[in-house]
Coordinates of C-alpha atoms in Angstrom, one line a residue:
M1 CA 25.8 -26.6 -160.8
H2 CA 22.9 -28.1 -161.3
G3 CA 19.4 -25.9 -161.1
Y4 CA 18.5 -27.4 -157.2
E5 CA 22.2 -26.7 -156.1
S6 CA 22.5 -23.4 -157.8
I7 CA 19.2 -22.2 -155.9
E8 CA 20.0 -24.2 -152.6
Y9 CA 23.5 -22.0 -153.0
Y10 CA 22.2 -18.6 -153.4
L11 CA 19.5 -19.4 -150.7
N12 CA 22.6 -20.2 -148.0
E13 CA 24.6 -17.0 -149.4
A14 CA 21.7 -14.7 -148.6
L15 CA 21.1 -16.2 -145.3
S16 CA 24.7 -15.5 -144.4
I17 CA 24.0 -12.2 -144.9
N18 CA 21.5 -12.4 -143.3
K19 CA 20.3 -15.2 -141.7
V20 CA 16.7 -13.7 -140.5
D21 CA 15.0 -12.0 -143.5
Q22 CA 11.8 -13.6 -143.5
D23 CA 10.8 -13.6 -146.8
I24 CA 14.2 -15.4 -147.8
L25 CA 13.7 -17.8 -144.7
R26 CA 10.3 -18.3 -146.2
E27 CA 12.0 -19.1 -149.8
T28 CA 15.2 -21.8 -148.6
I29 CA 12.2 -23.7 -146.5
N30 CA 10.1 -24.1 -149.1
H31 CA 12.6 -24.7 -151.7
Y32 CA 13.7 -28.0 -149.3
I33 CA 10.2 -28.7 -148.5
G34 CA 9.8 -29.0 -152.6
I35 CA 12.7 -31.7 -152.5
L36 CA 11.3 -33.5 -149.5
D37 CA 8.1 -34.1 -151.7
H38 CA 9.5 -35.0 -155.1
N39 CA 12.1 -37.1 -153.5
S40 CA 8.7 -39.0 -151.7
H41 CA 5.7 -37.9 -154.9
H42 CA 6.0 -42.2 -155.4
L43 CA 5.4 -43.7 -152.7
S44 CA 2.5 -45.1 -153.5
E45 CA 4.0 -47.0 -155.6
S46 CA 6.8 -48.3 -153.5
V47 CA 9.7 -45.7 -154.6
Y48 CA 11.5 -43.5 -152.6
L49 CA 13.9 -40.9 -155.0
G50 CA 15.5 -39.7 -152.5
D51 CA 18.4 -40.8 -150.1
V52 CA 16.8 -40.7 -146.4
T53 CA 19.6 -39.8 -145.0
M54 CA 20.0 -36.9 -146.9
D55 CA 15.9 -35.9 -146.3
L56 CA 16.6 -36.1 -142.5
N57 CA 19.7 -34.5 -142.7
T58 CA 16.7 -31.3 -144.1
I59 CA 14.9 -31.4 -142.6
E60 CA 17.4 -30.9 -139.3
K61 CA 18.4 -27.9 -141.5
I62 CA 14.2 -26.7 -142.3
I63 CA 13.7 -27.5 -138.6
A64 CA 16.7 -25.0 -137.6
Y65 CA 15.5 -22.0 -139.9
I66 CA 12.2 -21.9 -138.4
D67 CA 13.5 -21.4 -135.4
Y68 CA 14.2 -17.9 -136.9
I69 CA 10.3 -17.7 -138.8
S70 CA 9.2 -14.5 -136.6
D71 CA 4.6 -15.7 -138.2
E72 CA 3.3 -18.0 -135.8
S73 CA 0.8 -19.4 -138.1
L74 CA 3.4 -20.4 -140.5
V75 CA 5.7 -21.6 -137.2
N76 CA 2.4 -24.3 -137.1
F77 CA 2.5 -24.7 -141.1
Y78 CA 6.4 -26.1 -141.2
S79 CA 6.1 -27.9 -138.5
K80 CA 2.9 -29.6 -139.6
E81 CA 4.7 -29.8 -143.0
I82 CA 7.8 -31.5 -141.3
K83 CA 5.8 -33.1 -139.4
Y84 CA 4.2 -35.2 -141.5
Y85 CA 7.8 -35.8 -144.0
K86 CA 10.0 -36.7 -141.2
N87 CA 6.6 -39.0 -140.2
Q88 CA 6.8 -40.3 -143.7
L89 CA 10.6 -41.5 -143.3
L90 CA 10.4 -43.1 -140.3
D91 CA 7.4 -45.4 -142.1
W92 CA 10.1 -45.6 -145.3
I93 CA 13.1 -47.0 -143.1
E94 CA 10.6 -49.4 -141.1
F95 CA 8.6 -50.6 -144.5
Q96 CA 12.3 -51.3 -145.9
K97 CA 13.7 -53.6 -143.2
S98 CA 9.7 -55.1 -143.3
E99 CA 8.7 -58.3 -146.3
I100 CA 5.7 -56.5 -147.3
Q101 CA 6.1 -55.7 -150.9
S102 CA 3.4 -52.5 -151.4
F103 CA 4.6 -49.5 -148.8
P104 CA 0.8 -48.3 -148.5
E105 CA -0.4 -52.4 -147.2
Y106 CA 2.7 -50.9 -144.9

């Protein structure tokens, strides 16, 4: 296992023991948001580092985890983050279909 995969493995193991533990949920959600952030940090250069399908699935995982967060302010924060990354991915998908060469121009 590589770095991020082993972290994901251990977070999933912890969640399998207690899927409502708020600390584990926050760590898991933050981990997945970090992956989305990493994969999209070169969009200003018209480069997406991740796999769009996998990242859309990651967003769905995060949405499922958010359902277990009890702190309403965190729910709102994570929901806004997910909306941002999902919109960015959907824009990237549409950009890929276009004739435009620059994602920022798109």
